[in-house]
Amino acid sequence: MAVITGLHLYPLKSAAGISVAEAWVSREGLQGDRRYMLARPDGSFITARTHPRLQQVWVTQVADGLELAFAGMPGLAVRPGLFQRRPVATGVWNDSFTAWSTHPDYDTWFSQILEEPVQLLWLGEESGRYRQKLGTGVSFADGYPLLLISQASLEDLNLRADALQQMSQFRTNLVVSASRPFEEDGWKRIRIGEVEFRVAKPCSRCIMTTVEPGSARFNRLKEPLAALTRYRRGEDGEVYFGQNLVALNEGQIRQGDVIEVLEYASTPSYPDSAPRRRALLCVEREPLARDMDTYWLEAMDGKPLADYQPGQHLPVALDIDGRRHLRHYSLSSSPTRPGRYGISVKRQPDGLVSNWLAQALQPGAQLLAHVPAGNFCLKPAANYLLLSAGSGVTPMLSMVRALADLDQLQDTVFMHVCRDERDIPARAELTALADLHPGLRLTFILTRAGRGWSGHAGRLELGHLAAVPDVQRRAIYLCGPAEFMDKAGAWLQALGVPARQIAQERFSAPVTAEVSRETRAVQVRLGRQEFTGNNQQDLLTQAEGQGISLPWSCRAGICGSCKQTLKTGEVAQPEAPALSVAEREAGVILACCCVPLSDVELE
């Protein structure tokens, strides 16, 4: 049984929302929702799609108006009794209508925040915007009076997305519980309290959802759109999340109200290429070396874990202080011992995630993970050299454990470089394996060896590798810091080891690199209009800055509304869902996400 678990108003379009326990539903939406909007002097509307700073404007409802706050600015009291109420021609998307001016002081306050001239508009006691296809008046909302999303749908998205999402990013009015994700996709007509609603259509999403909560930053990974594009994209190219509602009568609704489904609809089908992560439970922690522990993980749902190969890594997602951090940790466990994954992590002095794991990932805690992946896998061979340094030892532990269980340690050299004896990983276990399997030879090289150490001291040298018997014939697996791997790889090839026999693993926390280019001016010609732009911003933003209006909708390369044809010049056009290979080859570009690199002319 679904119930209302959250009710949210957005008095000022694109500003922060307000949570309420109950709300009056009119035909235009929730009472007090989106009654104010910012516009340019010419009346064209402004949202956080282009001005994300708007989401940092905090709104409080008071008996005689609104109290607004923005960091570094004096507060603003908005009082309808002071409004000038001068009619202003404005619009939202393709709807043109009349709103009302408020007060010059309010305009000045917002103009200082957005650093351009804007005006605060009021919708009026009754909206002057009538949408014929809905048969009702609508507020300053994008297109529909109300938006509903289930908490289960958000949770499903958070199992897939590479950044942690909050419901506030989707500007929903009604948050509901549901027994399964996207259950609301199959609703056609519902009743909540005393109000009946028509579920009009799925809500298409845009770049505004990628503004990180509490900031004016767009997410660098373009989440949640990146994930939604992979599993909630319709045949029309739009991505959908949530359902738009139209109220069929007026009345009060409250948190806790039950949702009665009066009529069902066929559920849309979307291609799904965004796999869910699984919740893994930490069941045991095992010290491996100084500042290095093995975390033993089992599936929360009790179902079997996915198979893997020795050497592969586990892609994990860790939510720390409201932000998602992605890491790829090599599995140190062996697939020959199913039922558990083991990841061994070395604690770094300045490592946010490794320190969080050391403190928080105790037995009973959990994390999210995709299935094991990677091409660094143990292949059958007559003999091996497993060569590692630092935390690069983890895949080697998986390999040596698997070889031991399969009784294939007839001729294996395990060579590891670390600081001192306290840093030798799984020393007792490896020594016991060497006693049981005479074909396993252990070599530990200590960079800070103590006086009592009788083994190899210093750093890895060419001589250490030259001393490995038949090194040219061995299957070699190499993992560790980049400098260590570069030197070891070069020395091995100098000793005559074919490159094809050396498997290497390099990975780190995923990052999204921003292209850095020296700023320079470019000439942009759009039909008969021309202006001087730059090679830093996208074409759409630059055109708008010149007062040139181009079509757009999502501003994220999804919908294709901003397609243009490049006649001359060069642009940096990233991969985008709305642009096919054939279109790219024909010179079609997306103004919302391409950057001119030279003088350009568009049709």
XYZ file of C-alpha atoms in Angstrom:
603
model
C 0.000 0.000 0.000
C 1.492 3.314 -1.103
C 1.215 6.384 1.108
C 2.351 10.010 0.962
C 5.677 10.323 2.786
C 6.630 13.849 1.714
C 4.968 17.036 0.485
C 7.074 19.805 -1.035
C 6.377 23.325 -2.270
C 8.633 25.541 -4.369
C 7.214 29.063 -3.939
C 9.947 30.526 -6.163
C 10.634 28.579 -9.342
C 14.135 27.009 -9.173
C 14.819 28.116 -5.577
C 15.018 25.778 -2.579
C 11.864 23.930 -1.594
C 9.758 23.796 1.561
C 8.490 20.609 3.226
C 4.969 20.732 4.650
C 2.765 18.291 6.547
C -0.366 19.111 4.535
C -1.316 21.158 1.500
C -4.364 22.398 -0.358
C -4.597 21.088 -3.902
C -6.079 23.483 -6.449
C -6.452 22.893 -10.169
C -3.205 24.869 -10.625
C -1.210 22.648 -8.219
C -0.365 22.830 -4.534
C -1.347 26.121 -2.956
C 1.727 28.365 -2.828
C 3.724 26.288 -5.282
C 5.677 28.150 -8.000
C 3.830 31.437 -7.613
C 7.016 33.447 -8.206
C 9.501 33.348 -11.055
C 12.535 35.326 -12.196
C 12.651 36.775 -15.697
C 14.936 38.942 -17.776
C 13.896 42.511 -18.579
C 12.257 41.244 -21.789
C 10.093 38.815 -19.788
C 11.910 35.582 -20.779
C 11.959 33.182 -17.850
C 15.069 32.159 -15.895
C 15.679 28.841 -14.139
C 18.500 26.942 -12.478
C 19.195 25.225 -15.798
C 21.198 28.317 -16.707
C 21.488 29.963 -13.274
C 22.170 27.148 -10.765
C 22.892 29.730 -8.066
C 19.113 30.093 -7.768
C 18.929 26.799 -5.884
C 20.920 28.414 -3.068
C 18.123 30.899 -2.399
C 16.353 29.636 0.727
C 12.650 30.301 1.118
C 10.503 30.501 4.253
C 6.749 31.036 4.161
C 5.337 33.524 6.652
C 1.799 34.722 7.198
C 2.137 37.828 5.040
C 4.544 36.631 2.351
C 7.989 35.075 2.011
C 11.372 35.452 3.709
C 14.299 34.820 1.361
C 17.947 34.226 2.246
C 21.166 33.913 0.258
C 24.668 33.582 1.713
C 26.488 36.916 1.900
C 23.346 38.954 1.227
C 20.917 40.653 3.620
C 17.631 38.803 3.842
C 14.716 39.802 1.652
C 11.123 40.117 2.855
C 8.676 39.644 -0.024
C 5.313 41.177 0.829
C 2.418 41.060 -1.689
C 0.989 44.189 -0.093
C 3.920 46.166 -1.527
C 3.692 44.785 -5.067
C 3.366 47.230 -7.957
C 1.232 44.660 -9.833
C 2.135 45.997 -13.248
C 1.261 43.449 -15.997
C 4.337 41.841 -17.573
C 4.264 39.736 -20.736
C 6.187 36.568 -20.006
C 6.111 32.843 -20.714
C 7.314 29.375 -19.795
C 8.528 27.332 -22.731
C 5.847 27.642 -25.450
C 3.212 29.186 -23.197
C 2.870 32.971 -23.364
C 0.819 34.739 -20.693
C 0.734 37.738 -18.382
C 2.218 37.842 -14.855
C 2.697 40.746 -12.465
C 5.637 42.839 -11.350
C 6.526 42.882 -7.663
C 8.921 45.579 -6.388
C 12.116 47.225 -7.745
C 13.956 46.401 -4.501
C 13.252 42.713 -5.036
C 14.524 42.961 -8.606
C 17.725 44.614 -7.378
C 18.299 41.890 -4.763
C 18.063 39.093 -7.308
C 20.057 41.031 -9.917
C 22.948 41.229 -7.451
C 22.827 37.473 -6.864
C 22.665 36.526 -10.546
C 24.937 39.367 -11.674
C 22.588 40.464 -14.446
C 19.361 42.472 -14.642
C 16.341 40.356 -13.672
C 12.865 40.955 -12.304
C 10.818 38.997 -9.784
C 7.381 38.161 -11.183
C 4.278 37.079 -9.315
C 1.698 34.786 -10.868
C -1.230 36.517 -9.203
C -4.082 35.187 -7.113
C -5.114 33.157 -10.150
C -2.826 32.041 -12.946
C -3.124 33.803 -16.286
C -1.596 30.715 -17.902
C -4.136 28.247 -19.257
C -2.944 25.012 -20.841
C -5.537 23.871 -23.359
C -4.347 20.278 -23.539
C -4.615 19.936 -19.755
C -7.868 21.830 -19.489
C -6.634 23.813 -16.509
C -4.601 26.770 -15.390
C -0.999 26.076 -14.418
C 1.485 27.887 -12.212
C 5.026 28.841 -13.226
C 5.805 25.078 -13.262
C 7.436 23.779 -16.450
C 4.314 22.161 -17.846
C 2.157 20.301 -15.342
C 0.623 21.260 -12.007
C 2.146 18.475 -9.893
C 4.950 15.898 -9.870
C 4.993 12.558 -8.033
C 7.961 10.220 -7.447
C 8.193 7.139 -5.261
C 11.021 6.685 -2.781
C 11.574 3.190 -4.193
C 12.317 4.711 -7.616
C 14.951 7.019 -6.112
C 16.497 4.078 -4.259
C 16.635 2.117 -7.505
C 18.378 5.047 -9.207
C 20.902 5.221 -6.382
C 21.790 1.574 -6.937
C 22.785 2.470 -10.510
C 24.093 6.050 -10.514
C 27.717 6.974 -9.903
C 26.707 9.893 -7.669
C 24.337 9.858 -4.694
C 21.010 11.474 -5.573
C 18.557 13.295 -3.307
C 14.839 13.687 -3.922
C 15.224 17.484 -3.840
C 17.146 17.347 -7.150
C 13.937 16.283 -8.923
C 11.727 19.077 -7.558
C 8.936 16.675 -6.723
C 5.738 17.747 -4.953
C 4.579 14.339 -3.748
C 6.947 11.663 -2.449
C 5.272 8.298 -1.972
C 6.167 4.917 -0.625
C 5.734 2.012 -3.022
C 6.309 -1.712 -2.905
C 8.579 -1.692 -5.958
C 10.550 0.845 -8.028
C 8.580 2.757 -10.681
C 5.278 1.315 -9.556
C 3.881 4.781 -10.342
C 4.593 4.165 -14.056
C 1.522 1.930 -14.136
C -0.925 4.359 -12.520
C -3.498 6.164 -14.679
C -5.896 7.612 -12.104
C -5.390 7.841 -8.337
C -7.081 9.295 -5.252
C -5.230 10.852 -2.329
C -7.367 11.996 0.587
C -10.275 13.858 -0.965
C -8.535 14.651 -4.253
C -8.567 12.634 -7.441
C -5.666 12.943 -9.899
C -5.028 12.013 -13.500
C -1.519 10.657 -14.068
C -0.818 12.663 -17.208
C 2.613 11.556 -18.438
C 6.136 10.673 -17.306
C 8.305 13.678 -16.476
C 11.225 14.282 -18.833
C 14.412 15.357 -17.068
C 17.033 17.971 -17.895
C 20.394 19.366 -16.804
C 18.804 20.954 -13.725
C 18.716 17.571 -11.974
C 22.522 17.510 -12.069
C 22.934 20.589 -9.839
C 24.525 19.202 -6.687
C 22.332 19.846 -3.626
C 23.254 22.966 -1.678
C 25.644 24.205 -4.357
C 25.733 25.960 -7.711
C 27.803 23.160 -9.291
C 26.692 20.806 -12.025
C 27.781 17.243 -11.333
C 30.923 16.446 -13.337
C 29.709 12.930 -14.087
C 26.375 14.361 -15.330
C 24.512 12.251 -12.818
C 21.694 11.402 -12.540
C 21.173 11.949 -16.274
C 24.051 9.615 -17.148
C 22.353 6.714 -15.365
C 18.822 7.642 -16.436
C 19.923 7.765 -20.074
C 20.977 4.127 -19.797
C 17.728 2.779 -18.383
C 14.916 5.346 -18.522
C 15.215 6.640 -22.074
C 12.108 6.592 -24.239
C 11.788 6.104 -27.973
C 11.560 9.892 -28.330
C 15.071 10.276 -26.903
C 13.917 11.905 -23.638
C 14.755 10.432 -20.226
C 11.961 10.049 -17.707
C 11.801 10.018 -13.924
C 8.588 10.700 -12.019
C 4.981 11.211 -13.101
C 3.178 14.475 -13.852
C -0.259 14.821 -12.261
C -3.348 16.894 -12.985
C -5.851 17.379 -10.148
C -9.450 16.622 -11.154
C -10.928 18.397 -8.125
C -9.721 20.482 -5.199
C -9.094 19.457 -1.600
C -6.630 18.828 1.205
C -3.923 16.165 1.192
C -1.606 15.198 4.044
C 1.486 13.179 4.769
C 0.360 9.660 5.619
C -2.586 9.707 3.192
C -3.064 6.408 1.392
C -2.858 6.366 -2.407
C -5.815 4.569 -3.910
C -5.208 3.450 -7.485
C -8.487 3.872 -9.351
C -7.256 2.916 -12.798
C -4.084 1.322 -14.106
C -2.169 1.973 -17.325
C 0.245 -0.155 -19.317
C 3.766 0.285 -17.997
C 6.262 1.717 -20.492
C 9.271 -0.384 -21.390
C 12.742 1.168 -21.460
C 15.980 -0.470 -22.635
C 18.086 -1.204 -19.556
C 21.877 -1.002 -19.707
C 22.444 0.388 -16.209
C 22.995 -2.566 -13.849
C 22.088 -2.245 -10.190
C 24.716 -2.518 -7.499
C 24.257 -5.079 -4.751
C 24.439 -4.389 -1.052
C 27.322 -6.315 0.543
C 27.598 -6.877 4.274
C 30.929 -6.768 6.085
C 31.015 -9.994 8.124
C 34.645 -9.990 9.256
C 37.792 -7.848 9.344
C 41.195 -9.455 9.242
C 44.518 -7.631 9.776
C 46.755 -8.284 6.771
C 49.717 -6.017 7.524
C 50.375 -2.703 9.217
C 47.648 -0.219 8.185
C 46.125 -2.866 5.913
C 43.006 -4.929 6.589
C 40.977 -7.447 4.648
C 37.241 -6.808 4.661
C 35.231 -9.976 4.139
C 31.913 -9.335 2.409
C 28.766 -11.380 1.850
C 25.591 -10.598 -0.096
C 22.885 -8.862 1.950
C 20.170 -10.697 0.012
C 21.681 -14.099 0.792
C 21.920 -15.044 -2.867
C 25.142 -16.372 -4.428
C 27.800 -13.850 -5.345
C 28.874 -13.429 -8.947
C 31.866 -15.499 -10.057
C 35.205 -13.846 -10.761
C 38.731 -14.605 -11.872
C 41.827 -14.265 -9.652
C 43.181 -10.744 -10.206
C 39.885 -9.017 -10.944
C 38.659 -6.037 -8.953
C 35.440 -5.153 -7.172
C 33.869 -1.790 -8.187
C 32.451 -0.354 -4.958
C 30.400 2.751 -4.147
C 30.787 4.328 -0.720
C 28.439 7.070 0.477
C 30.338 9.341 2.856
C 28.791 12.514 4.282
C 26.173 12.640 1.534
C 28.582 12.134 -1.376
C 29.277 8.997 -3.368
C 32.866 7.861 -3.831
C 33.749 5.180 -6.395
C 36.703 2.860 -5.970
C 37.987 -0.295 -7.672
C 39.576 -2.611 -5.107
C 41.333 -5.764 -6.239
C 39.870 -8.900 -4.726
C 42.402 -10.593 -2.466
C 40.096 -13.564 -1.922
C 40.117 -16.587 -4.178
C 37.152 -17.664 -6.331
C 37.971 -21.206 -5.296
C 36.429 -20.302 -1.922
C 32.940 -19.059 -2.906
C 30.446 -17.273 -0.682
C 32.600 -14.291 0.243
C 34.513 -11.493 -1.392
C 37.642 -10.209 0.273
C 39.110 -6.769 -0.459
C 42.337 -5.715 1.244
C 42.789 -1.961 1.625
C 45.849 -0.084 2.822
C 45.081 2.947 4.963
C 46.610 6.132 3.525
C 47.328 9.106 5.842
C 45.353 11.510 3.617
C 43.017 8.960 2.047
C 39.382 9.929 2.622
C 37.972 6.570 1.588
C 40.641 4.306 3.087
C 40.320 6.109 6.424
C 36.530 5.872 6.279
C 36.768 2.146 5.635
C 39.168 1.685 8.546
C 36.793 3.497 10.887
C 33.329 2.654 9.594
C 33.405 -0.666 7.749
C 33.100 -2.843 10.802
C 31.205 -6.156 10.835
C 27.550 -5.313 10.329
C 28.213 -2.315 8.057
C 27.556 -2.463 4.328
C 28.600 -1.031 0.990
C 27.361 -1.187 -2.597
C 29.182 -2.999 -5.381
C 28.871 -3.966 -9.010
C 29.973 -7.441 -10.105
C 33.745 -8.065 -10.231
C 35.393 -6.852 -13.412
C 38.728 -6.299 -15.109
C 41.050 -7.928 -17.612
C 43.911 -8.493 -15.163
C 43.197 -12.196 -14.702
C 45.266 -15.256 -13.951
C 45.708 -17.432 -17.044
C 46.952 -21.034 -17.097
C 50.759 -21.273 -17.380
C 53.567 -23.644 -16.500
C 55.245 -21.137 -14.181
C 54.598 -17.647 -12.818
C 56.217 -14.525 -11.436
C 53.852 -12.521 -9.242
C 55.557 -9.150 -8.787
C 54.066 -6.384 -6.642
C 54.723 -3.415 -4.404
C 52.589 -1.751 -1.737
C 48.863 -2.357 -2.062
C 49.495 -3.918 -5.495
C 49.869 -7.174 -3.586
C 46.096 -7.697 -3.317
C 45.472 -9.342 -6.716
C 48.603 -11.450 -6.196
C 47.126 -12.820 -2.981
C 44.017 -13.863 -4.899
C 46.194 -15.571 -7.508
C 48.454 -17.417 -5.097
C 45.484 -18.574 -3.011
C 43.718 -19.881 -6.122
C 46.861 -21.643 -7.373
C 47.300 -23.261 -3.967
C 43.705 -24.510 -3.863
C 44.091 -25.904 -7.376
C 47.456 -27.472 -6.444
C 49.191 -25.508 -9.220
C 52.054 -23.925 -7.246
C 54.675 -26.142 -8.838
C 56.845 -23.218 -10.034
C 55.705 -19.786 -8.775
C 57.862 -16.894 -7.616
C 56.054 -14.433 -5.335
C 58.099 -11.218 -5.109
C 56.837 -8.231 -3.103
C 58.363 -4.854 -2.189
C 57.275 -3.047 0.982
C 58.729 -0.858 3.732
C 59.595 -3.149 6.657
C 58.643 -6.460 8.218
C 55.399 -5.055 9.657
C 54.253 -4.326 6.081
C 54.714 -7.844 4.732
C 51.144 -8.885 3.837
C 49.698 -12.201 5.037
C 53.208 -13.277 6.034
C 52.171 -16.256 8.153
C 49.752 -17.553 5.502
C 52.280 -17.198 2.669
C 54.995 -18.882 4.702
C 52.644 -21.781 5.480
C 51.781 -22.108 1.783
C 55.487 -22.194 0.876
C 56.017 -24.989 3.434
C 53.175 -27.001 1.898
C 54.140 -26.232 -1.714
C 57.900 -26.339 -2.313
C 57.311 -24.857 -5.784
C 56.302 -21.514 -4.206
C 59.318 -19.257 -3.617
C 58.816 -16.094 -1.580
C 60.981 -13.009 -1.979
C 60.316 -9.925 0.159
C 62.308 -6.755 -0.517
C 62.193 -4.190 2.299
C 62.945 -0.557 1.534
C 63.424 0.257 5.232
C 64.763 -3.020 6.565
C 65.586 -3.221 10.266
C 68.803 -4.552 11.710
C 67.422 -8.033 12.255
C 66.309 -8.463 8.650
C 68.374 -11.042 6.758
C 66.574 -10.883 3.426
C 66.703 -8.416 0.529
C 66.906 -4.719 1.445
C 66.544 -1.550 -0.623
C 64.424 -1.089 -3.706
C 63.665 -3.442 -6.562
C 66.728 -3.718 -8.828
C 67.440 -5.342 -12.142
C 69.459 -7.968 -10.289
C 66.430 -9.161 -8.338
C 64.619 -9.953 -11.564
C 67.674 -11.413 -13.266
C 67.962 -13.887 -10.376
C 64.499 -15.320 -11.034
C 65.052 -18.721 -12.688
C 63.835 -18.903 -16.291
C 62.320 -15.412 -16.033
C 61.986 -15.229 -19.846
C 59.562 -18.177 -19.853
C 57.301 -17.074 -17.039
C 53.823 -15.607 -17.115
C 54.384 -12.382 -15.216
C 51.780 -10.379 -13.320
C 52.806 -6.896 -12.249
C 50.957 -4.466 -9.953
C 52.003 -1.530 -7.795
C 52.803 2.193 -7.907
C 53.281 3.632 -11.403
C 57.024 4.314 -11.047
C 57.636 0.788 -9.729
C 55.696 -0.741 -12.610
C 57.448 1.361 -15.255
C 60.898 0.345 -14.031
C 60.014 -3.302 -13.500
C 58.405 -3.561 -16.942
C 61.427 -2.003 -18.639
C 63.865 -4.277 -16.802
C 61.854 -7.407 -17.606
C 61.852 -6.592 -21.307
C 65.577 -5.841 -21.100
C 66.005 -9.367 -19.722
C 64.285 -10.744 -22.799
C 60.778 -11.229 -21.464
C 58.292 -10.748 -24.345
C 55.810 -7.950 -23.655
C 52.910 -10.333 -24.266
C 53.961 -12.327 -21.169
C 53.700 -9.295 -18.847
C 50.220 -8.492 -17.536
C 49.904 -5.192 -15.696
C 47.161 -3.650 -13.592
C 46.820 0.121 -13.227
C 43.765 1.690 -11.722
C 42.731 4.504 -9.411
C 39.624 6.369 -8.294
C 37.719 7.375 -11.445
C 37.911 11.059 -12.296
C 36.334 13.188 -14.940
C 39.055 15.278 -16.502
C 38.155 18.772 -17.562
C 39.739 19.834 -20.798
C 42.146 22.701 -20.263
C 42.871 24.957 -23.209
C 44.365 28.386 -23.463
C 41.590 30.949 -23.775
C 41.303 32.685 -27.103
C 38.660 34.640 -29.011
C 36.698 33.081 -31.874
C 34.166 34.504 -34.305
C 30.763 32.819 -34.222
C 28.325 33.336 -37.084
C 24.733 32.125 -36.710
C 22.913 32.778 -39.948
C 23.096 36.561 -40.357
C 24.149 37.219 -36.774
C 27.785 37.294 -35.732
C 29.617 37.866 -32.449
C 33.015 37.408 -30.832
C 33.015 34.433 -28.513
C 35.581 32.184 -26.851
C 36.832 28.615 -26.848
C 35.740 27.913 -23.256
C 31.930 27.985 -23.102
C 29.326 26.034 -25.043
C 27.755 27.730 -28.058
C 24.288 27.934 -26.526
C 25.470 29.836 -23.461
C 27.555 32.196 -25.582
C 24.682 32.889 -27.970
C 22.322 33.615 -25.093
C 24.872 36.028 -23.653
C 24.641 37.945 -26.914
C 20.856 38.060 -26.826
C 20.549 35.433 -29.570
C 17.794 32.915 -28.927
C 18.447 29.294 -29.944
C 16.091 26.370 -29.306
C 16.935 24.198 -26.289
C 15.337 22.029 -23.638
C 17.489 19.638 -21.599
C 20.891 21.382 -21.985
C 22.472 17.966 -21.429
C 22.816 16.496 -24.917
C 19.820 14.205 -24.454
C 16.825 15.703 -26.238
C 18.418 17.108 -29.411
C 16.356 20.337 -29.367
C 19.482 22.440 -29.893
C 20.809 20.644 -32.990
C 22.607 22.905 -35.461
C 24.620 22.240 -38.617
C 28.243 23.339 -38.682
C 29.144 24.868 -42.056
C 32.747 25.857 -41.342
C 35.163 25.701 -38.439
C 35.918 23.224 -35.672
C 34.103 22.472 -32.412
C 34.730 20.152 -29.487
C 31.602 18.002 -29.496
C 31.522 15.366 -26.738
C 29.636 12.116 -27.129
C 25.935 12.727 -26.478
C 22.848 10.483 -26.588
C 20.971 12.840 -28.923
C 23.650 12.771 -31.627
C 24.042 9.756 -33.885
C 27.251 8.786 -35.649
C 25.681 9.660 -39.002
C 24.685 13.108 -37.744
C 28.172 13.780 -36.424
C 29.646 12.817 -39.772
C 27.149 15.162 -41.477
C 28.297 18.094 -39.352
C 25.388 18.192 -36.930
C 26.313 19.565 -33.501
C 24.539 20.189 -30.221
C 24.754 23.853 -29.256
C 24.209 23.028 -25.571
C 27.399 21.030 -25.170
C 29.802 21.824 -28.028
C 32.570 24.398 -27.658
C 33.978 26.324 -30.643
C 37.702 25.752 -31.113
C 38.049 28.097 -34.107
C 35.964 30.619 -35.988
C 32.708 28.834 -36.799
C 29.683 29.361 -38.980
C 26.368 27.592 -38.418
C 23.469 27.267 -40.811
